Amino acid sequence: DGRYFSDPHQALPKNGYTAIFEKMLSDPKITVLTSTDFFEVRDKLQCNRLYYTGPIDTYFADLGWPKLEYRSLSFERVVQKDTPGYFQPASVVNHPQAQNMDGEEVDFTRIVEYKHLLNQTSDHTIYFIERSTDEGDPYYPVPNQENQDLFQKYKEMAEQEEGVSFVGRLANYKYFNMDDAILNALELFDKDTAAMFDNNAEESSVVESE
């Protein structure tokens, strides 16, 4: 089984994730700001509830506490010409022992060849070599006891923050696959809107009884 995960049901959005977010953000009431530092504009925001998806330790940076540790990745894109088949036997080949399939020492941890995933046919192939690094965008929490204890302190502060919901990988200091990330957002929406729906139901009941 050369699929990316071992889940019994696997799928990708028909038109990709970009189309999903474009549709979600297409409402005229929504303003999208790119290349903008949230902390530089936070005082200008006017909203009943803020959904924060950034690193939780960055949100509370003014406390002066230590930063949580993350691992990042670097990606090397390789275009291999004249390869009607595949470069490697599966879409994802991990190299946890720092050795390639020939037993040679390497500095990368994984190679992903996307041509496998969608059964593409081409005379060429493209794959990405992934290397683990301490620098770059935060991808993976470092789940040692020291970081877990520190996160619990940040979490306690987050629970006291009125009008703010912390959602997603960075704010929860937890790795989510895409299905888990979407579930996390939906469950949070249900939690945050439960009282609103309950109030609407009560008002409807009053109107009907009158």
Short mmCIF file of C-alpha atoms in Angstrom, two decimals:
data_model
loop_
_atom_site.label_atom_id
_atom_site.label_comp_id
_atom_site.label_asym_id
_atom_site.label_seq_id
_atom_site.Cartn_x
_atom_site.Cartn_y
_atom_site.Cartn_z
CA ASP A 1 0.00 0.00 0.00
CA GLY A 2 1.83 3.11 -1.22
CA ARG A 3 -0.63 5.63 0.20
CA TYR A 4 0.53 8.45 2.46
CA PHE A 5 -1.37 7.27 5.55
CA SER A 6 -2.76 3.95 6.78
CA ASP A 7 -6.28 5.28 7.49
CA PRO A 8 -9.05 3.12 5.93
CA HIS A 9 -10.61 6.18 4.26
CA GLN A 10 -8.39 8.73 2.55
CA ALA A 11 -9.25 11.64 0.30
CA LEU A 12 -8.17 15.04 -0.93
CA PRO A 13 -10.54 17.94 -1.62
CA LYS A 14 -11.74 17.73 -5.23
CA ASN A 15 -10.48 21.22 -6.08
CA GLY A 16 -7.72 21.35 -3.47
CA TYR A 17 -7.48 23.13 -0.13
CA THR A 18 -6.97 26.52 -1.79
CA ALA A 19 -10.50 26.43 -3.23
CA ILE A 20 -11.94 25.62 0.20
CA PHE A 21 -10.36 28.65 1.83
CA GLU A 22 -11.13 30.93 -1.09
CA LYS A 23 -14.80 30.06 -0.72
CA MET A 24 -14.72 30.43 3.07
CA LEU A 25 -13.19 33.90 2.78
CA SER A 26 -15.24 35.19 -0.15
CA ASP A 27 -17.85 36.92 2.04
CA PRO A 28 -17.77 40.75 1.69
CA LYS A 29 -17.84 41.00 5.49
CA ILE A 30 -14.41 39.32 5.66
CA THR A 31 -11.22 41.33 5.19
CA VAL A 32 -8.05 39.37 4.47
CA LEU A 33 -4.70 40.96 5.34
CA THR A 34 -1.54 39.21 4.20
CA SER A 35 2.06 40.01 5.17
CA THR A 36 0.65 41.54 8.35
CA ASP A 37 1.94 41.03 11.88
CA PHE A 38 -1.07 40.35 14.10
CA PHE A 39 0.60 41.96 17.10
CA GLU A 40 1.03 45.21 15.18
CA VAL A 41 -2.70 45.49 14.42
CA ARG A 42 -4.34 43.69 17.35
CA ASP A 43 -5.31 46.97 19.05
CA LYS A 44 -7.16 48.06 15.91
CA LEU A 45 -9.30 44.91 15.68
CA GLN A 46 -12.93 45.14 16.65
CA CYS A 47 -14.54 41.75 17.19
CA ASN A 48 -16.56 39.91 19.82
CA ARG A 49 -14.24 36.90 19.71
CA LEU A 50 -10.72 36.45 18.42
CA TYR A 51 -9.54 33.11 17.04
CA TYR A 52 -5.79 32.92 17.46
CA THR A 53 -3.88 30.25 15.50
CA GLY A 54 -0.29 31.38 16.10
CA PRO A 55 2.25 30.08 18.63
CA ILE A 56 0.76 30.31 22.09
CA ASP A 57 4.09 31.36 23.62
CA THR A 58 4.33 34.27 21.16
CA TYR A 59 0.88 35.49 22.24
CA PHE A 60 2.09 35.66 25.86
CA ALA A 61 5.62 36.84 25.05
CA ASP A 62 5.26 39.84 27.36
CA LEU A 63 5.27 37.43 30.33
CA GLY A 64 8.96 36.82 29.72
CA TRP A 65 8.60 33.04 30.03
CA PRO A 66 10.80 30.62 28.05
CA LYS A 67 9.79 29.81 24.48
CA LEU A 68 8.40 26.43 23.53
CA GLU A 69 10.62 24.30 21.31
CA TYR A 70 9.66 23.39 17.76
CA ARG A 71 11.26 21.43 14.95
CA SER A 72 11.06 22.74 11.42
CA LEU A 73 11.79 21.39 7.95
CA SER A 74 13.65 22.53 4.90
CA PHE A 75 12.54 21.35 1.46
CA GLU A 76 14.81 20.72 -1.51
CA ARG A 77 12.89 20.45 -4.81
CA VAL A 78 14.39 18.06 -7.33
CA VAL A 79 13.19 17.78 -10.93
CA GLN A 80 14.35 14.52 -12.48
CA LYS A 81 14.03 14.39 -16.25
CA ASP A 82 13.50 11.27 -18.36
CA THR A 83 11.81 9.31 -15.59
CA PRO A 84 8.58 7.82 -17.01
CA GLY A 85 8.25 5.64 -13.94
CA TYR A 86 9.08 6.69 -10.40
CA PHE A 87 12.17 7.79 -8.53
CA GLN A 88 11.29 5.72 -5.47
CA PRO A 89 8.99 2.76 -4.71
CA ALA A 90 6.36 4.73 -2.75
CA SER A 91 5.08 8.27 -2.44
CA VAL A 92 6.80 8.70 0.92
CA VAL A 93 10.03 7.03 1.93
CA ASN A 94 11.26 7.80 5.44
CA HIS A 95 14.92 7.62 6.40
CA PRO A 96 14.82 7.58 10.22
CA GLN A 97 18.24 5.92 10.51
CA ALA A 98 19.93 8.67 8.45
CA GLN A 99 20.58 6.17 5.67
CA ASN A 100 19.13 5.85 2.20
CA MET A 101 17.83 2.65 0.62
CA ASP A 102 21.40 1.69 -0.33
CA GLY A 103 22.65 2.01 3.24
CA GLU A 104 24.55 5.24 2.57
CA GLU A 105 24.58 7.94 5.25
CA VAL A 106 22.37 10.94 4.39
CA ASP A 107 21.33 14.18 6.08
CA PHE A 108 17.62 14.02 5.21
CA THR A 109 14.71 12.33 6.95
CA ARG A 110 12.13 11.88 4.19
CA ILE A 111 11.59 12.07 0.45
CA VAL A 112 8.12 12.69 -0.97
CA GLU A 113 7.35 11.99 -4.62
CA TYR A 114 3.91 13.39 -5.36
CA LYS A 115 3.61 11.66 -8.71
CA HIS A 116 2.51 8.52 -6.82
CA LEU A 117 -0.37 10.17 -4.98
CA LEU A 118 -2.61 11.09 -7.91
CA ASN A 119 -1.46 8.33 -10.29
CA GLN A 120 0.09 10.91 -12.59
CA THR A 121 1.71 9.92 -15.85
CA SER A 122 4.69 11.89 -17.09
CA ASP A 123 8.07 11.37 -18.69
CA HIS A 124 9.57 13.20 -15.71
CA THR A 125 9.13 13.30 -11.94
CA ILE A 126 9.49 15.79 -9.10
CA TYR A 127 10.31 14.95 -5.52
CA PHE A 128 11.10 16.90 -2.37
CA ILE A 129 13.88 16.07 0.05
CA GLU A 130 13.00 17.02 3.64
CA ARG A 131 15.60 17.87 6.25
CA SER A 132 14.91 18.45 9.93
CA THR A 133 16.12 21.75 11.35
CA ASP A 134 15.82 23.95 14.43
CA GLU A 135 15.36 27.05 12.29
CA GLY A 136 12.42 28.10 10.15
CA ASP A 137 8.66 27.97 10.53
CA PRO A 138 7.48 25.95 13.56
CA TYR A 139 6.06 22.59 12.40
CA TYR A 140 6.42 19.97 15.11
CA PRO A 141 6.29 20.35 18.90
CA VAL A 142 9.14 18.82 20.87
CA PRO A 143 7.06 16.76 23.33
CA ASN A 144 9.50 16.35 26.19
CA GLN A 145 8.37 16.83 29.77
CA GLU A 146 9.90 20.30 30.10
CA ASN A 147 7.96 21.59 27.09
CA GLN A 148 4.73 19.90 28.19
CA ASP A 149 4.97 21.48 31.64
CA LEU A 150 5.68 24.88 30.11
CA PHE A 151 2.76 24.53 27.70
CA GLN A 152 0.41 23.78 30.60
CA LYS A 153 1.39 27.13 32.11
CA TYR A 154 0.63 28.89 28.83
CA LYS A 155 -2.63 26.95 28.54
CA GLU A 156 -3.73 28.15 31.96
CA MET A 157 -3.12 31.73 30.86
CA ALA A 158 -5.05 31.10 27.63
CA GLU A 159 -8.06 29.85 29.57
CA GLN A 160 -8.15 33.15 31.45
CA GLU A 161 -7.99 35.25 28.27
CA GLU A 162 -11.48 36.64 27.72
CA GLY A 163 -12.87 36.75 24.20
CA VAL A 164 -10.04 34.68 22.70
CA SER A 165 -10.11 31.10 21.43
CA PHE A 166 -6.80 29.36 20.79
CA VAL A 167 -7.11 26.92 17.91
CA GLY A 168 -4.82 24.84 15.69
CA ARG A 169 -1.41 23.25 15.91
CA LEU A 170 0.63 26.17 17.18
CA ALA A 171 -1.89 27.46 19.69
CA ASN A 172 -2.43 23.96 21.13
CA TYR A 173 1.23 22.93 20.91
CA LYS A 174 0.05 19.70 19.31
CA TYR A 175 0.56 18.10 15.92
CA PHE A 176 -2.66 17.77 13.91
CA ASN A 177 -3.15 16.03 10.59
CA MET A 178 -5.54 17.94 8.32
CA ASP A 179 -8.60 15.89 9.35
CA ASP A 180 -7.79 16.49 13.02
CA ALA A 181 -7.20 20.20 12.38
CA ILE A 182 -10.61 20.56 10.72
CA LEU A 183 -12.26 18.57 13.51
CA ASN A 184 -10.58 20.79 16.11
CA ALA A 185 -12.02 23.90 14.40
CA LEU A 186 -15.52 22.41 14.09
CA GLU A 187 -15.61 21.27 17.72
CA LEU A 188 -14.46 24.70 18.87
CA PHE A 189 -17.16 26.34 16.74
CA ASP A 190 -19.80 24.11 18.35
CA LYS A 191 -18.49 25.00 21.80
CA ASP A 192 -18.34 28.75 21.17
CA THR A 193 -21.76 28.95 19.51
CA ALA A 194 -23.66 26.57 21.79
CA ALA A 195 -24.88 29.36 24.08
CA MET A 196 -25.97 31.47 21.10
CA PHE A 197 -28.02 28.63 19.63
CA ASP A 198 -29.50 27.84 23.06
CA ASN A 199 -30.59 31.49 23.47
CA ASN A 200 -32.16 31.49 20.00
CA ALA A 201 -34.05 28.31 20.85
CA GLU A 202 -35.36 29.84 24.08
CA GLU A 203 -36.49 32.97 22.27
CA SER A 204 -38.30 30.86 19.68
CA SER A 205 -40.05 28.93 22.43
CA VAL A 206 -41.21 32.17 24.05
CA VAL A 207 -42.58 33.47 20.75
CA GLU A 208 -44.42 30.22 20.07
CA SER A 209 -45.96 30.11 23.54
CA GLU A 210 -47.23 33.64 23.17
#
